[in-house]
Tab-separated table of C-alpha atoms and ligand atoms in Angstrom:
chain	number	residue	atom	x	y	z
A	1	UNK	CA	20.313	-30.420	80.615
A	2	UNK	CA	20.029	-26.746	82.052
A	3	UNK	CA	18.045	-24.144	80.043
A	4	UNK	CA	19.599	-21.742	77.952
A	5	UNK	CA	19.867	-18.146	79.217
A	6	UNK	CA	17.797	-16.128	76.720
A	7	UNK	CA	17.431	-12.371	76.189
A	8	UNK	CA	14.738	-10.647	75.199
A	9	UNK	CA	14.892	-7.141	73.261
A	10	UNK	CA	11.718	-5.588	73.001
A	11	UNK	CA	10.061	-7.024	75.917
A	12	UNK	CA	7.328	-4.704	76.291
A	13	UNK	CA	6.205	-4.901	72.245
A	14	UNK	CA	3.662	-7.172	70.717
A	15	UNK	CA	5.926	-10.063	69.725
A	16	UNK	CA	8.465	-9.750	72.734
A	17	UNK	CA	5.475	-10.592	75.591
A	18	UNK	CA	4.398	-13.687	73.296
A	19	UNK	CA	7.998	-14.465	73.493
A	20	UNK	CA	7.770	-14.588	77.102
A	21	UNK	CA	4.324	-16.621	76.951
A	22	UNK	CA	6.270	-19.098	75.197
A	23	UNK	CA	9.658	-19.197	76.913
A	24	UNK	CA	7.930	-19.257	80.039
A	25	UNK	CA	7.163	-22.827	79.298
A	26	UNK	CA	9.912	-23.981	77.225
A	27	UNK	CA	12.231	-26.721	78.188
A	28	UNK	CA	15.200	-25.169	76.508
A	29	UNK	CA	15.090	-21.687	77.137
A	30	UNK	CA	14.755	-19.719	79.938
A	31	UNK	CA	14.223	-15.241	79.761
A	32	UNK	CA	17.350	-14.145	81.430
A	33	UNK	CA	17.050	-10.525	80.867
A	34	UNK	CA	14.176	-8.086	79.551
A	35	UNK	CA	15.332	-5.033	77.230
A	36	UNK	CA	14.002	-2.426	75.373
A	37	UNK	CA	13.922	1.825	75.044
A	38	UNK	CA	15.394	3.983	77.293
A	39	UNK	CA	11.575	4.948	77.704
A	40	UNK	CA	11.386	1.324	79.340
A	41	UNK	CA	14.766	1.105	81.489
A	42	UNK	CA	14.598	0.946	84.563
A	43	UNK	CA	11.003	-0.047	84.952
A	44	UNK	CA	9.655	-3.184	85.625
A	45	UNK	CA	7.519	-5.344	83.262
A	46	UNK	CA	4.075	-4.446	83.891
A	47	UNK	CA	5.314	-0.233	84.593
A	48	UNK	CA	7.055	-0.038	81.082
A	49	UNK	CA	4.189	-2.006	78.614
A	50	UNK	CA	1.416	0.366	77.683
A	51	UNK	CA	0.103	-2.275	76.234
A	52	UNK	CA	-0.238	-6.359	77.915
A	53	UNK	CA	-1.192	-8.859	75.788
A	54	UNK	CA	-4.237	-11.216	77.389
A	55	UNK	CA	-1.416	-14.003	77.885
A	56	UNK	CA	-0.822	-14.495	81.267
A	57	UNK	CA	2.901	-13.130	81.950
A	58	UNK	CA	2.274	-12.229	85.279
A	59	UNK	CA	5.301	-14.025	86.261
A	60	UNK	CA	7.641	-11.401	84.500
A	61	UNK	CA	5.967	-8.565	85.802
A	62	UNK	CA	8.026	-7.439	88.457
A	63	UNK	CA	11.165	-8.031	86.499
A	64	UNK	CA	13.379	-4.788	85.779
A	65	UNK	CA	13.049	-3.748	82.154
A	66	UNK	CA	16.747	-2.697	80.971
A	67	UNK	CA	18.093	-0.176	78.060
A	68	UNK	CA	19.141	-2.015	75.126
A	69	UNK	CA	22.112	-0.730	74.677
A	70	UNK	CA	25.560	-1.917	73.439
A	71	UNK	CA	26.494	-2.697	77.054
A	72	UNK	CA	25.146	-5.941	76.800
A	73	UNK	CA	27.838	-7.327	75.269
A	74	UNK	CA	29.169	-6.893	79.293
A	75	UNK	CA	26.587	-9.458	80.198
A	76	UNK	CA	27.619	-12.728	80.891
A	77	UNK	CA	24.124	-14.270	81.770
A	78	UNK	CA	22.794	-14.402	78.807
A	79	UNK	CA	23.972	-17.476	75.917
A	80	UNK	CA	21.483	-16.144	72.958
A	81	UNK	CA	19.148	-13.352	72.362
A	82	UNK	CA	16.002	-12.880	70.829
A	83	UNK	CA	15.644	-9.886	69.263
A	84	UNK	CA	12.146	-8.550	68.450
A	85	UNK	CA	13.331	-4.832	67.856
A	86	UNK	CA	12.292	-1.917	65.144
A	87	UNK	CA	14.190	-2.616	61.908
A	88	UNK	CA	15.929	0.948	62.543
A	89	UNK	CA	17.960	-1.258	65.686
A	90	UNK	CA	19.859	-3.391	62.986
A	91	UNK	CA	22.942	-1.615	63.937
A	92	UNK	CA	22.727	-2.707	67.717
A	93	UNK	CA	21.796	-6.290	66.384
A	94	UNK	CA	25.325	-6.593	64.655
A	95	UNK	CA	27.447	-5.220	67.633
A	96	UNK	CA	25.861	-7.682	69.951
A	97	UNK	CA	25.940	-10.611	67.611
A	98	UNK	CA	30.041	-10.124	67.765
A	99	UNK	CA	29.199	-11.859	70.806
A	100	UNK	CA	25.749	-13.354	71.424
A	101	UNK	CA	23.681	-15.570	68.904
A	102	UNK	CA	20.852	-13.026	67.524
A	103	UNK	CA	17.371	-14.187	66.036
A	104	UNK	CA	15.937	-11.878	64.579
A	105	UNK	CA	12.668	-10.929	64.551
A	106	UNK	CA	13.174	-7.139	62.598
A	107	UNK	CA	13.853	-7.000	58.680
A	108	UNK	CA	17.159	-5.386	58.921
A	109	UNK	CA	19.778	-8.191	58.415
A	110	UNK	CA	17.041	-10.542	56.200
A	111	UNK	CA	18.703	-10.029	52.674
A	112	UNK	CA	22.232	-9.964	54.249
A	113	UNK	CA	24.630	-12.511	51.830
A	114	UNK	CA	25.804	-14.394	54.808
A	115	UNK	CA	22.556	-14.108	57.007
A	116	UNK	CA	20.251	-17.373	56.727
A	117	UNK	CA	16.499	-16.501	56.663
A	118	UNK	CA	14.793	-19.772	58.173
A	119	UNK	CA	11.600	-21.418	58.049
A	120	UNK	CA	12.622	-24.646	59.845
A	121	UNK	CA	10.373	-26.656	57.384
A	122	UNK	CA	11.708	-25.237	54.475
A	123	UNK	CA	15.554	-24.103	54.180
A	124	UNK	CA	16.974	-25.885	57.373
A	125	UNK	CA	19.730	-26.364	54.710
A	126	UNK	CA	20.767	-22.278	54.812
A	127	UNK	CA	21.954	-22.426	58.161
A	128	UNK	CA	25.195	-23.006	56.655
A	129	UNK	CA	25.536	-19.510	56.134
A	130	UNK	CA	26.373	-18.815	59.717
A	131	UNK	CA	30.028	-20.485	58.805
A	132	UNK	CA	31.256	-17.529	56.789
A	133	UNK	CA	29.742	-14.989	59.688
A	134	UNK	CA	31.990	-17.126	62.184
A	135	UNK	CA	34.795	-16.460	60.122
A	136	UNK	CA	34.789	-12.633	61.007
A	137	UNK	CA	33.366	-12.944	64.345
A	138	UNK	CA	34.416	-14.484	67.419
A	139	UNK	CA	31.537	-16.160	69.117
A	140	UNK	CA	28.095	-14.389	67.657
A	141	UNK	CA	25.888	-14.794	64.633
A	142	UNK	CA	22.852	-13.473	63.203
A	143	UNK	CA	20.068	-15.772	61.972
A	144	UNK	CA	17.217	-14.005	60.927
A	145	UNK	CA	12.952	-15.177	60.632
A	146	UNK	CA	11.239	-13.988	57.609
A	147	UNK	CA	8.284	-11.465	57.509
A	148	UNK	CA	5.295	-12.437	58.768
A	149	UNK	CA	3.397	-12.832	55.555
A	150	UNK	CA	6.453	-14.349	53.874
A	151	UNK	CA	6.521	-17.310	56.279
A	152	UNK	CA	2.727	-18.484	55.208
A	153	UNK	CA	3.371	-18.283	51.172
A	154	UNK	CA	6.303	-19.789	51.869
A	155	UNK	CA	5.335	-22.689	53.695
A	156	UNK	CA	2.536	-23.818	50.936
A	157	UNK	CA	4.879	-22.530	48.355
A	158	UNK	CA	7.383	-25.534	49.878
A	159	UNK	CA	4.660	-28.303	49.870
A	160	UNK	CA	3.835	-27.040	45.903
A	161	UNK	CA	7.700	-26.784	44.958
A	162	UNK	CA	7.530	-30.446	43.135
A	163	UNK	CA	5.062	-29.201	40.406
A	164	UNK	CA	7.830	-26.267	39.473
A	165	UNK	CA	6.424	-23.220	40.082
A	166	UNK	CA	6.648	-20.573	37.486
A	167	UNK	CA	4.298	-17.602	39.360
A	168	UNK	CA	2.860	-16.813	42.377
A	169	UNK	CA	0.795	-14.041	42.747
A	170	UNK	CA	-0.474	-12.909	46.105
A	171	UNK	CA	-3.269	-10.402	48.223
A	172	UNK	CA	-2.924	-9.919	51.486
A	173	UNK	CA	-5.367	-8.794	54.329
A	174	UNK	CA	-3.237	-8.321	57.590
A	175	UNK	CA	-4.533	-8.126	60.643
A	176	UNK	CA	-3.813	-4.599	63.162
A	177	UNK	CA	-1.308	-6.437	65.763
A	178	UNK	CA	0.569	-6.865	62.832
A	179	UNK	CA	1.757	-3.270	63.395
A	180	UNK	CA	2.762	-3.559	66.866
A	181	UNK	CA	1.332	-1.357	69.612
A	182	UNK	CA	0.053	1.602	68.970
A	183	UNK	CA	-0.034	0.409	65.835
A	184	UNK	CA	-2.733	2.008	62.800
A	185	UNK	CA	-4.591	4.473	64.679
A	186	UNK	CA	-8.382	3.220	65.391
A	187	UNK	CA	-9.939	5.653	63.535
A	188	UNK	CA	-8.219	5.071	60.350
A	189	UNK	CA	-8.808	1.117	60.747
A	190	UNK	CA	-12.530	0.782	62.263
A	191	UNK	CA	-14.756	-0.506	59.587
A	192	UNK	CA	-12.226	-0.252	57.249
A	193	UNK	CA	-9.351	-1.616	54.733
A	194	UNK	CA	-6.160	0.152	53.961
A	195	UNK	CA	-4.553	-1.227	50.593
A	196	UNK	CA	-1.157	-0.606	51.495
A	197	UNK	CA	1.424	-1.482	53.919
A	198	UNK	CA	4.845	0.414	54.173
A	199	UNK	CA	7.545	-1.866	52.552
A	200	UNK	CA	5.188	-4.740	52.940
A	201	UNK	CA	5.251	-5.585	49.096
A	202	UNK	CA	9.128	-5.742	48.310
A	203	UNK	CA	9.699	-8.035	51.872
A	204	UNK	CA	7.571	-10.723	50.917
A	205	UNK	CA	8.153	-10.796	46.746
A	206	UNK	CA	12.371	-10.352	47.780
A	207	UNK	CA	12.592	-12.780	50.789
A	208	UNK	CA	10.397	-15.727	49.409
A	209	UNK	CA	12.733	-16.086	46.735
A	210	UNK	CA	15.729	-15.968	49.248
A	211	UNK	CA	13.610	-18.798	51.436
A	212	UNK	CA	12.885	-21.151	48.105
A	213	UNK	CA	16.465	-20.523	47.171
A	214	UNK	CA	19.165	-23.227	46.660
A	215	UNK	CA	22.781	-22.945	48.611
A	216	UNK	CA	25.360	-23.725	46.639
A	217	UNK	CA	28.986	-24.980	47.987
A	218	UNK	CA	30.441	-22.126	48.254
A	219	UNK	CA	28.520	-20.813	50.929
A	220	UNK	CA	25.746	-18.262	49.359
A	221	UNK	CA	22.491	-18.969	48.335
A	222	UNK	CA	21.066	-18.965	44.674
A	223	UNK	CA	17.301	-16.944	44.889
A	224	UNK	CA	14.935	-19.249	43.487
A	225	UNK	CA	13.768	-18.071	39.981
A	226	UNK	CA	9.637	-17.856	40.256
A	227	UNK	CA	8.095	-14.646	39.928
A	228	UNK	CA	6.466	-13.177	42.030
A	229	UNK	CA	3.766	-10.316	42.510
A	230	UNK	CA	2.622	-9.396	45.989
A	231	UNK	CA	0.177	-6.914	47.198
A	232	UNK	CA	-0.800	-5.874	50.727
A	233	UNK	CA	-3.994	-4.793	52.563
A	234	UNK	CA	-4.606	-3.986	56.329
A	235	UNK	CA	-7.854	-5.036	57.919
A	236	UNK	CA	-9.616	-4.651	60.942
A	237	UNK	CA	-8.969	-7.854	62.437
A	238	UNK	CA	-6.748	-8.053	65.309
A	239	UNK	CA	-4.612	-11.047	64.987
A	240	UNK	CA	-4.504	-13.420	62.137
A	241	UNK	CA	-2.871	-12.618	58.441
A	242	UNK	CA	-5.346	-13.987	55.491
A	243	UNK	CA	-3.827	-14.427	52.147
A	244	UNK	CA	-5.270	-15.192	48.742
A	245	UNK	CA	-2.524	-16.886	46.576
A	246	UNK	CA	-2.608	-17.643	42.820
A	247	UNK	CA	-0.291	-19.764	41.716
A	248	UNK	CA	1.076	-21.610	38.092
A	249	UNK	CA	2.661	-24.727	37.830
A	250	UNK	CA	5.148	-25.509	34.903
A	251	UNK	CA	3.151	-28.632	35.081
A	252	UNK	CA	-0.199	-29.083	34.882
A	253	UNK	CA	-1.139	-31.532	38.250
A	254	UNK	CA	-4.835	-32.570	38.811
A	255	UNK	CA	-6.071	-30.357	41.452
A	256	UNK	CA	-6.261	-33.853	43.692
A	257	UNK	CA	-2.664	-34.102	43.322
A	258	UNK	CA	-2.226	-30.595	44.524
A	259	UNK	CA	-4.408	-30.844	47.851
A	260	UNK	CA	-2.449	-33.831	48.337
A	261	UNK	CA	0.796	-32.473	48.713
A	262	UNK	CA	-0.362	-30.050	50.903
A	263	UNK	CA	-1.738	-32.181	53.246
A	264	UNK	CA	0.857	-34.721	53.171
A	265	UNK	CA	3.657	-31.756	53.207
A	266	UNK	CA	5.728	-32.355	56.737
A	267	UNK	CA	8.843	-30.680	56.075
A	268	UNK	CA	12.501	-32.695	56.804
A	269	UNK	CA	12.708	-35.235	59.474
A	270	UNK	CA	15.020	-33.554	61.663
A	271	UNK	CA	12.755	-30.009	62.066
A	272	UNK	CA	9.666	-32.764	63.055
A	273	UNK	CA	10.489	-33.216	66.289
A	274	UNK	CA	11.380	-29.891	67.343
A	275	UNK	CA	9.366	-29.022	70.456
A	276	UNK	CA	7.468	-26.681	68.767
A	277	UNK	CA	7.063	-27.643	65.534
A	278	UNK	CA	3.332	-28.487	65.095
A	279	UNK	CA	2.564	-32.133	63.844
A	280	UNK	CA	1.103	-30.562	60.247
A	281	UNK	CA	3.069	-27.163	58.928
A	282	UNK	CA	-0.035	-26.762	56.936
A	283	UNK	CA	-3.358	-27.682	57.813
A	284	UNK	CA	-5.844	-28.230	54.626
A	285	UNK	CA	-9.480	-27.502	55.395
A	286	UNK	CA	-11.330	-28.792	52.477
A	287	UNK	CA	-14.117	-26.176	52.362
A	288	UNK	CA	-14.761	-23.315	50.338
A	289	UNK	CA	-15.321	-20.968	53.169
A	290	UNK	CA	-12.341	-21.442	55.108
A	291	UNK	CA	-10.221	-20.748	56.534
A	292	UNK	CA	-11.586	-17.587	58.842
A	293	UNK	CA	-9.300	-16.365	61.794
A	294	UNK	CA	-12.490	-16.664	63.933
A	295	UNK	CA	-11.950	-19.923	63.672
A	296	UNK	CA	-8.932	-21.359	62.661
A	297	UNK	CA	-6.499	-18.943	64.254
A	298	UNK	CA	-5.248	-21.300	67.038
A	299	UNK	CA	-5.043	-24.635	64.800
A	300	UNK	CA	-1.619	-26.381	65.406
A	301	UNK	CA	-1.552	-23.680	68.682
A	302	UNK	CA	-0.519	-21.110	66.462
A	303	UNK	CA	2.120	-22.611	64.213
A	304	UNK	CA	-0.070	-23.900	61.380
A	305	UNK	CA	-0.297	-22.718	58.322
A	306	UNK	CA	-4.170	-23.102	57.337
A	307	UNK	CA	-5.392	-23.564	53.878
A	308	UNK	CA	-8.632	-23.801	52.197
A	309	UNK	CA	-10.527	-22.804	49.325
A	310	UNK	CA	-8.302	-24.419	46.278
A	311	UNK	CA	-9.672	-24.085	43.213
A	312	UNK	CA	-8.230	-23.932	39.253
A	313	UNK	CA	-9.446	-21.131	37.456
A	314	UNK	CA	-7.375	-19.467	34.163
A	315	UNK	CA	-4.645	-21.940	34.307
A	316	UNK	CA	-3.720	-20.355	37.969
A	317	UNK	CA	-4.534	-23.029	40.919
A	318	UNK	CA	-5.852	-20.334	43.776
A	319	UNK	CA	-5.805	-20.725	47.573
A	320	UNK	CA	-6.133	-19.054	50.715
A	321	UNK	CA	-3.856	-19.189	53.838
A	322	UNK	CA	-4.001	-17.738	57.241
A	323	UNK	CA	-1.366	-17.786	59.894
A	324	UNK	CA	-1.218	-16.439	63.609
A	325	UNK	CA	1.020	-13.660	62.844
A	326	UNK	CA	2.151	-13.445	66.318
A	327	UNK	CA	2.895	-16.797	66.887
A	328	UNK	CA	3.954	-18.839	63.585
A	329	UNK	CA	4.663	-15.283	62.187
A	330	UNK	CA	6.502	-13.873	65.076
A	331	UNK	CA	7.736	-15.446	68.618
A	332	UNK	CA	6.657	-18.994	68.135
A	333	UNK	CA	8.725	-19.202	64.266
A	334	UNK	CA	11.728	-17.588	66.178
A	335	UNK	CA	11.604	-20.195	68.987
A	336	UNK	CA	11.024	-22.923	66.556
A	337	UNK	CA	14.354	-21.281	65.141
A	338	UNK	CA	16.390	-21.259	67.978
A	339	UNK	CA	15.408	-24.998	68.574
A	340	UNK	CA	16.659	-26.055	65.018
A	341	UNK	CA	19.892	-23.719	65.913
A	342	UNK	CA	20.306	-25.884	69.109
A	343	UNK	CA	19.708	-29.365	67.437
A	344	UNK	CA	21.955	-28.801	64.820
A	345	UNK	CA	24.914	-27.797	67.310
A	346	UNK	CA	25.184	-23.791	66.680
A	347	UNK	CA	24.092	-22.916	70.316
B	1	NAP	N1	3.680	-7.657	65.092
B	1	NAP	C1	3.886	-8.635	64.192
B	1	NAP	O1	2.959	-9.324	63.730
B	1	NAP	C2	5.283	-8.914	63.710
B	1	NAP	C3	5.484	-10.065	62.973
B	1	NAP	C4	6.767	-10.341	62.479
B	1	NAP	C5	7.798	-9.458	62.748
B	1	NAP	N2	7.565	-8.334	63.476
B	1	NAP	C6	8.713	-7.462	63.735
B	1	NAP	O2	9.056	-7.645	65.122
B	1	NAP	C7	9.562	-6.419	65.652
B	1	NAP	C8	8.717	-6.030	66.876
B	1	NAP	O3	7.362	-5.847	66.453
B	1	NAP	P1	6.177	-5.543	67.496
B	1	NAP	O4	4.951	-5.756	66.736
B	1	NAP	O5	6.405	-6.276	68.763
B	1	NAP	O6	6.399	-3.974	67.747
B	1	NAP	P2	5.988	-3.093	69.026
B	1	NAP	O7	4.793	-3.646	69.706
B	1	NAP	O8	5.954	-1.686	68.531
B	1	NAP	O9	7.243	-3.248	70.017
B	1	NAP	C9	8.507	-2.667	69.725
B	1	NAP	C10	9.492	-3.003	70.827
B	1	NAP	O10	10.760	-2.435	70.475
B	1	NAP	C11	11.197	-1.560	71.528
B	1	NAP	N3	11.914	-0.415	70.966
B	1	NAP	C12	11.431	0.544	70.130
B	1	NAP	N4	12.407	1.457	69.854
B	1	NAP	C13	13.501	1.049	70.541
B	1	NAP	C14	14.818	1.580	70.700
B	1	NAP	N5	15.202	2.722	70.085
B	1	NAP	N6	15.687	0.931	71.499
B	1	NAP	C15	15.323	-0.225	72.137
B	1	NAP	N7	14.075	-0.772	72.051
B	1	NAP	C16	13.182	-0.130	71.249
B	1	NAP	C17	9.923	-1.120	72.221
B	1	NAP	O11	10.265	-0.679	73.533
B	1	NAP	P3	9.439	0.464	74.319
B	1	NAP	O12	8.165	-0.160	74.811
B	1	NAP	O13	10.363	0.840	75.432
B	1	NAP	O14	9.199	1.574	73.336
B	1	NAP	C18	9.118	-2.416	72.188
B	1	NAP	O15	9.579	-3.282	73.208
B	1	NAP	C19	9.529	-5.403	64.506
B	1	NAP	O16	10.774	-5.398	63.857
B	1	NAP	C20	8.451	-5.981	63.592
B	1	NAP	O17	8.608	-5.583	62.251
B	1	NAP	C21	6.343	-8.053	63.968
């Protein structure tokens, strides 16, 4: 089968080079076209990126770095497009999905009605959604990927869903790339923690209940009804988001039975043997210490979830979680989404 053509907006950022990392080993998808500001076009690769991520792109280099623009719904190289743009670029996003498959990597479309936000392991199911965009459109979609911190409550929050949960409440400490390039500026995050992050809060409490939500028949999806409480730090550490997540059951499971299910959780069949789907969605490192983005970072190359330190304490069972922002966060969750997208017959 020949690769499908994929775009890249935002080429030179922090997520769209580890796009090209990954693509440029994919057997799926192949980069067809780099895009990003008209400070950018008309550069090549290496000219336009202030900033190169240690990944070796050097293959891209030379390529020509294009204005994203509405002109490339003129292109007729490209069958989908990965889309790792500023949030303020939703508008672009909808004029080229008229045309083009978009995933998403910016918040803009997230809490649309008919937009699915998709962790492969854990709402497959709200794909659907992309029916009632078809119905106004003539070829295109959106389908968007969560925030980065939303995708690793999420993911435990999925293994724990059998217990009922009634609350989650959760601390973040979020690592600098999370900002893209330039980013917080170094004097203000050297030796330092910043307790808040712009819009942080709202993105993860409002789009894990979209995730955990049910879709009905009639095509719209039912947020789930948990509450939840989330507050956000930045840290100096440069890649690797670190959450501490409190959580109550409406049952009351032995704290066995909860490490269980997260170890055993491997999301549906059908999203296991996606090509990058690691073999455990969340890793469980029995320790009280871990996990530490020093070491655990890479586990599951990037696309595990990592948890450690359970305990029950005040009726709350209390965990921590760290994900590669970049990679299970970022590029690697919206490959992983373009591969469910192509298994289940939308590209
Ligand atoms: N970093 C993370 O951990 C992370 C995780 C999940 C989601 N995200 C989301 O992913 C997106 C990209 O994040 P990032 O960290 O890669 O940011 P970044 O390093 O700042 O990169 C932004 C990219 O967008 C391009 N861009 C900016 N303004 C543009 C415009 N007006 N027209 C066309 N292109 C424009 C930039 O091009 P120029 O180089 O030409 O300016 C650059 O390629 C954001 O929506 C972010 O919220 C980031």
């Amino acid at each position: 089968m020949s690769r499908l053509r994929a775009a890249i907006l935002g080429a030179t950022g922090i997520v769209g080079q580890k796009y090209l990392r990954i693509l440029s080993r994919h057997p799926e998808f192949e980069v067809s076209a780099l895009f990003a500001s008209s400070h950018s076009g008309g550069k090549n690769l290496n000219e336009a990126s202030n900033f190169m991520l240690p990944d070796d792109i050097a293959e891209f280099g030379e390529i020509r770095v294009e204005e994203a623009s509405d002109r490339i719904l003129e292109r007729n190289d490209i069958d989908l497009i990965f889309s790792a743009l500023p949030s303020s670029m939703g508008g672009l996003e909808e004029i080229l999905s008229r045309k083009f498959p978009v995933i998403t990597k910016s918040s803009s479309h997230r809490l649309d009605p008919d937009v699915p936000l998709i962790i492969p392991e854990v709402n497959p199911g709200h794909l659907l959604l992309i029916e009632e965009q078809k119905k106004g459109r003539k070829k295109g979609f959106i389908s968007a990927d969560p925030n980065c911190s939303t995708t690793q409550l999420a993911i435990p929050l999925k293994a724990l869903e059998p217990f009922g949960i009634e609350t989650v409440i959760v601390s973040t400490m979020q690592a600098l790339s999370g900002a893209g390039y330039p980013g917080v500026s170094a004097l203000d995050a050297s030796g330092n923690v910043i307790p808040y992050i712009e819009g942080e809060e709202k993105k993860i409490e409002k789009e894990s209940l979209k995730i955990l939500g049910k879709i009905g028949t009639g095509v719209e999806i039912t947020p789930s009804d948990l509450n939840i409480t989330a507050k956000c730090a930045r840290v100096p550490v440069p890649d690797g988001h670190m959450e501490n997540v409190f959580v109550r059951f409406c049952s009351s499971p032995e704290i066995d039975d909860v490490r269980d299910a997260l170890i055993k959780f491997r999301g549906p069949r059908k999203v296991q043997h996606l090509y990058s789907s690691p073999e455990h969605p969340v890793i469980f490192i029995d320790s009280p210490d871990r996990p530490q983005p020093r070491l655990d970072l890479m586990k599951g190359e990037g696309m595990s979830v990592v948890v450690g330190s359970l305990r029950k304490s005040g009726g709350f069972y209390c965990f921590t979680s760290l994900s590669h922002n970049i990679i299970r966060g970022a590029a690697g969750g919206g490959v992983q989404h373009a591969e469910l997208l192509l298994s289940e017959g939308y590209l």
